[in-house]
Amino acid sequence: MDQLKRQAAARALEEVRDGMQLGLGTGSTAKHFVELLGERVAAGLKVIGVPTSEATRADAERCGVKLTTLDEVDHLDITVDGADEIDPELNLIKGGGGALLREKIVAAASDRMIVIADDSKWVPTLGKFPLPVEVIPFGLGATRRAIEKAFADCGVSGQMAVRKAKDGHVFVTDGGHWIVDAQLGRIADPASLAKALSAIPGVVEHGLFIGLASSAVLAGGEGIRVIERRKP
Ligand SMILES: O=C[C@H](O)[C@H](O)[C@H](O)COP(=O)(O)O
């Protein structure tokens, strides 16, 4: 599996050109991309990156990739990031590692978002992977009720749980927020659900990435597939 992730990362790296400003994703697949990018930088490639998490910042620094912020550059050429699920419209569930907020800000500031994954992430319909919803701890009871109403309005339901870290304490995101994971099973209309969740005051962001990915690089036993998003 790890080999497939690295192959997908290597294929995305072929899109990177000298002088590009890059968004650097988070997770085990994106980590391969940062490592391979570091090898190219050591060989003379000149790029600058914006990391989507403190973990990726540390990886990029370790690999010698020069970093910047979205305050210092006005756009990014390409963001390369992993995903937890990818559907045929290239809508995504992201946030399994808790980095969805910065990932979405960075992806939205990019001309192109390339999603890299092993092909187990490819699904006909999103929802089997629990949907992460990043929330403000204040007023969480009210926010949870509003989320449940949004689910009902969009024809989905399922158990919600505040994410815990490995040490048993509540998981806290890089932005200081909490995450509620929702086991929805099947999200028939992810665009409507995304809109409904975004309208809730206590929701900072959610893991549905709608219309952001330009292409997906999927590595499987039979090789690599590159899928471009159909123009609306
Ligand atoms: O918050 C984490 C990110 O959205 C990751 O990109 C996603 O969870 C996929 O991670 P991995 O490549 O480790 O499966």
Short mmCIF file of C-alpha atoms and ligand atoms in Angstrom, two decimals:
data_model
loop_
_atom_site.label_atom_id
_atom_site.label_comp_id
_atom_site.label_asym_id
_atom_site.label_seq_id
_atom_site.Cartn_x
_atom_site.Cartn_y
_atom_site.Cartn_z
CA MET A 1 0.00 0.00 0.00
CA ASP A 2 2.79 2.38 0.93
CA GLN A 3 4.50 1.61 -2.37
CA LEU A 4 1.31 2.56 -4.24
CA LYS A 5 1.09 5.84 -2.34
CA ARG A 6 4.67 6.62 -3.30
CA GLN A 7 3.96 5.80 -6.96
CA ALA A 8 1.00 8.20 -6.99
CA ALA A 9 3.17 10.88 -5.39
CA ALA A 10 5.90 10.33 -7.98
CA ARG A 11 3.40 10.71 -10.82
CA ALA A 12 2.12 14.01 -9.40
CA LEU A 13 5.69 15.25 -9.08
CA GLU A 14 5.98 15.05 -12.89
CA GLU A 15 3.60 18.05 -13.03
CA VAL A 16 5.91 20.24 -10.97
CA ARG A 17 8.03 22.81 -12.83
CA ASP A 18 10.86 25.06 -11.79
CA GLY A 19 9.62 28.24 -10.07
CA MET A 20 6.25 26.84 -9.00
CA GLN A 21 4.47 27.78 -5.77
CA LEU A 22 3.02 24.59 -4.28
CA GLY A 23 0.47 23.61 -1.68
CA LEU A 24 1.79 20.71 0.35
CA GLY A 25 -0.88 18.31 1.62
CA THR A 26 -1.03 16.28 4.82
CA GLY A 27 -1.12 12.55 5.55
CA SER A 28 0.85 9.44 4.69
CA THR A 29 0.46 9.86 0.90
CA ALA A 30 1.25 13.58 0.85
CA LYS A 31 4.30 12.82 2.99
CA HIS A 32 5.71 10.73 0.12
CA PHE A 33 5.23 13.72 -2.19
CA VAL A 34 7.11 16.03 0.18
CA GLU A 35 9.97 13.53 0.45
CA LEU A 36 10.23 13.07 -3.33
CA LEU A 37 9.99 16.84 -3.82
CA GLY A 38 12.84 17.23 -1.34
CA GLU A 39 14.99 14.93 -3.50
CA ARG A 40 14.28 17.09 -6.56
CA VAL A 41 15.05 20.27 -4.58
CA ALA A 42 18.37 18.77 -3.50
CA ALA A 43 19.07 18.17 -7.19
CA GLY A 44 18.44 21.84 -8.03
CA LEU A 45 14.65 22.30 -8.52
CA LYS A 46 13.49 25.70 -7.28
CA VAL A 47 10.01 25.69 -5.73
CA ILE A 48 8.36 27.17 -2.69
CA GLY A 49 5.61 25.50 -0.65
CA VAL A 50 2.77 26.27 1.73
CA PRO A 51 2.26 23.42 4.23
CA THR A 52 -1.28 22.38 5.21
CA SER A 53 -0.34 21.31 8.74
CA GLU A 54 2.37 21.61 11.35
CA ALA A 55 3.27 17.96 10.60
CA THR A 56 3.84 18.78 6.93
CA ARG A 57 5.77 21.91 7.88
CA ALA A 58 8.16 19.72 9.90
CA ASP A 59 8.45 17.17 7.04
CA ALA A 60 9.12 19.89 4.46
CA GLU A 61 11.77 21.52 6.63
CA ARG A 62 13.43 18.15 7.18
CA CYS A 63 13.42 17.54 3.40
CA GLY A 64 14.86 20.97 2.58
CA VAL A 65 11.75 22.36 0.85
CA LYS A 66 11.57 26.15 1.16
CA LEU A 67 8.32 27.35 2.75
CA THR A 68 6.15 30.43 2.56
CA THR A 69 2.62 31.49 3.59
CA LEU A 70 -0.51 32.60 1.79
CA ASP A 71 0.22 36.11 3.09
CA GLU A 72 3.46 36.23 1.12
CA VAL A 73 2.28 34.70 -2.19
CA ASP A 74 -0.89 35.65 -4.02
CA HIS A 75 -1.70 32.22 -5.45
CA LEU A 76 -0.42 28.66 -5.66
CA ASP A 77 0.16 26.82 -8.93
CA ILE A 78 -0.58 23.30 -7.71
CA THR A 79 -1.59 21.69 -4.44
CA VAL A 80 -0.83 17.99 -4.11
CA ASP A 81 -2.73 16.26 -1.32
CA GLY A 82 -4.17 12.90 -0.32
CA ALA A 83 -7.81 12.05 0.41
CA ASP A 84 -9.85 9.60 2.45
CA GLU A 85 -12.43 9.03 -0.31
CA ILE A 86 -12.68 10.15 -3.94
CA ASP A 87 -15.87 9.81 -6.01
CA PRO A 88 -16.20 9.81 -9.82
CA GLU A 89 -16.96 13.58 -9.83
CA LEU A 90 -13.68 14.02 -7.89
CA ASN A 91 -15.56 15.16 -4.82
CA LEU A 92 -13.60 14.15 -1.74
CA ILE A 93 -13.81 13.34 1.92
CA LYS A 94 -10.71 14.66 3.67
CA GLY A 95 -9.69 15.25 7.25
CA GLY A 96 -8.90 11.75 8.49
CA GLY A 97 -5.69 13.26 9.84
CA GLY A 98 -7.44 16.38 11.10
CA ALA A 99 -5.90 18.85 8.64
CA LEU A 100 -9.05 19.63 6.62
CA LEU A 101 -9.27 23.35 7.41
CA ARG A 102 -5.80 24.36 6.26
CA GLU A 103 -6.04 21.82 3.42
CA LYS A 104 -9.21 23.46 2.12
CA ILE A 105 -7.82 27.00 2.41
CA VAL A 106 -4.69 25.96 0.51
CA ALA A 107 -6.58 23.98 -2.14
CA ALA A 108 -8.97 26.89 -2.75
CA ALA A 109 -5.99 29.23 -3.26
CA SER A 110 -4.48 26.92 -5.90
CA ASP A 111 -4.89 26.93 -9.67
CA ARG A 112 -4.97 23.12 -9.60
CA MET A 113 -5.41 20.48 -6.92
CA ILE A 114 -3.97 17.07 -7.68
CA VAL A 115 -5.22 14.32 -5.38
CA ILE A 116 -2.89 11.38 -4.88
CA ALA A 117 -4.00 8.04 -3.48
CA ASP A 118 -3.86 4.30 -3.68
CA ASP A 119 -6.94 3.08 -5.51
CA SER A 120 -8.68 1.83 -2.33
CA LYS A 121 -9.75 5.48 -1.85
CA TRP A 122 -11.84 5.42 -5.05
CA VAL A 123 -15.55 4.94 -4.20
CA PRO A 124 -18.78 5.14 -6.22
CA THR A 125 -20.42 7.28 -3.49
CA LEU A 126 -18.86 9.18 -0.59
CA GLY A 127 -19.76 8.40 3.01
CA LYS A 128 -18.35 5.08 4.17
CA PHE A 129 -15.38 6.97 5.64
CA PRO A 130 -16.64 8.98 8.65
CA LEU A 131 -17.14 12.61 7.65
CA PRO A 132 -14.98 14.95 9.75
CA VAL A 133 -16.64 18.20 10.81
CA GLU A 134 -14.33 20.73 12.50
CA VAL A 135 -16.17 22.57 15.27
CA ILE A 136 -15.68 25.27 17.89
CA PRO A 137 -15.78 23.68 21.38
CA PHE A 138 -18.04 26.50 22.68
CA GLY A 139 -21.71 25.60 22.35
CA LEU A 140 -20.97 22.15 20.98
CA GLY A 141 -24.38 20.79 22.03
CA ALA A 142 -26.17 23.37 19.89
CA THR A 143 -23.76 22.82 17.01
CA ARG A 144 -24.33 19.05 17.14
CA ARG A 145 -28.09 19.54 17.03
CA ALA A 146 -27.71 21.87 14.04
CA ILE A 147 -25.47 19.31 12.32
CA GLU A 148 -28.08 16.58 12.95
CA LYS A 149 -30.74 18.82 11.40
CA ALA A 150 -28.52 19.46 8.37
CA PHE A 151 -28.04 15.71 8.01
CA ALA A 152 -31.79 15.09 8.19
CA ASP A 153 -32.51 17.88 5.66
CA CYS A 154 -30.03 16.22 3.29
CA GLY A 155 -31.41 12.71 3.79
CA VAL A 156 -28.52 11.25 5.78
CA SER A 157 -28.09 10.13 9.37
CA GLY A 158 -25.56 8.39 11.54
CA GLN A 159 -23.65 8.36 14.78
CA MET A 160 -21.43 11.32 15.64
CA ALA A 161 -18.45 11.24 17.98
CA VAL A 162 -15.95 13.85 19.10
CA ARG A 163 -12.56 12.64 17.87
CA LYS A 164 -10.09 11.46 20.48
CA ALA A 165 -6.31 11.46 20.16
CA LYS A 166 -4.27 8.30 20.79
CA ASP A 167 -3.71 9.36 24.42
CA GLY A 168 -7.52 9.39 25.00
CA HIS A 169 -7.80 13.18 25.21
CA VAL A 170 -9.92 15.17 22.77
CA PHE A 171 -8.08 15.63 19.46
CA VAL A 172 -7.28 19.32 18.92
CA THR A 173 -6.61 20.58 15.38
CA ASP A 174 -3.76 22.87 14.35
CA GLY A 175 -6.33 25.69 14.54
CA GLY A 176 -7.29 24.81 18.16
CA HIS A 177 -10.68 23.32 17.25
CA TRP A 178 -12.30 19.91 17.77
CA ILE A 179 -13.52 17.39 15.21
CA VAL A 180 -16.82 15.52 15.18
CA ASP A 181 -16.72 12.39 12.98
CA ALA A 182 -20.06 11.36 11.47
CA GLN A 183 -20.71 7.80 10.27
CA LEU A 184 -23.12 8.49 7.43
CA GLY A 185 -22.63 5.42 5.26
CA ARG A 186 -23.76 6.99 2.01
CA ILE A 187 -23.93 10.67 1.04
CA ALA A 188 -26.18 10.85 -2.00
CA ASP A 189 -25.86 14.63 -2.48
CA PRO A 190 -22.50 15.79 -1.10
CA ALA A 191 -22.80 19.31 -2.57
CA SER A 192 -26.06 20.02 -0.70
CA LEU A 193 -24.67 18.59 2.52
CA ALA A 194 -21.52 20.69 2.17
CA LYS A 195 -23.62 23.83 1.79
CA ALA A 196 -25.84 22.98 4.76
CA LEU A 197 -22.87 22.27 7.05
CA SER A 198 -21.08 25.46 6.00
CA ALA A 199 -24.11 27.50 7.09
CA ILE A 200 -23.87 26.36 10.75
CA PRO A 201 -22.19 29.00 12.98
CA GLY A 202 -20.24 26.55 15.19
CA VAL A 203 -18.89 24.60 12.22
CA VAL A 204 -15.48 25.91 11.21
CA GLU A 205 -15.14 23.62 8.18
CA HIS A 206 -16.06 20.12 7.03
CA GLY A 207 -14.27 17.39 5.14
CA LEU A 208 -16.36 17.51 1.96
CA PHE A 209 -14.20 18.98 -0.82
CA ILE A 210 -16.60 19.78 -3.63
CA GLY A 211 -15.30 20.92 -7.01
CA LEU A 212 -11.79 21.57 -5.69
CA ALA A 213 -9.84 18.64 -7.12
CA SER A 214 -8.75 19.08 -10.74
CA SER A 215 -7.37 15.58 -11.13
CA ALA A 216 -6.76 12.39 -9.19
CA VAL A 217 -3.75 10.12 -9.51
CA LEU A 218 -4.71 6.63 -8.37
CA ALA A 219 -2.10 3.92 -8.00
CA GLY A 220 -3.23 0.30 -8.05
CA GLY A 221 -1.99 -3.19 -8.79
CA GLU A 222 -2.50 -2.62 -12.50
CA GLY A 223 -0.67 0.69 -12.68
CA ILE A 224 -1.53 4.35 -12.41
CA ARG A 225 -4.77 5.99 -13.53
CA VAL A 226 -5.03 9.77 -13.90
CA ILE A 227 -8.62 11.02 -13.79
CA GLU A 228 -9.41 14.60 -14.79
CA ARG A 229 -12.47 16.35 -13.37
CA ARG A 230 -15.22 16.81 -15.93
CA LYS A 231 -15.94 20.48 -16.65
CA PRO A 232 -19.36 21.49 -15.23
O1 LIG B 1 -6.40 15.42 7.42
C1 LIG B 1 -5.81 14.63 6.68
C2 LIG B 1 -5.88 14.65 5.23
O2 LIG B 1 -7.09 15.06 4.69
C3 LIG B 1 -5.28 13.46 4.50
O3 LIG B 1 -4.90 13.93 3.25
C4 LIG B 1 -6.22 12.29 4.35
O4 LIG B 1 -6.67 11.87 5.62
C5 LIG B 1 -5.54 11.11 3.63
O5 LIG B 1 -4.47 10.66 4.39
P1 LIG B 1 -3.61 9.39 3.95
O6 LIG B 1 -2.86 9.76 2.73
O7 LIG B 1 -2.71 9.14 5.14
O8 LIG B 1 -4.58 8.26 3.74
#
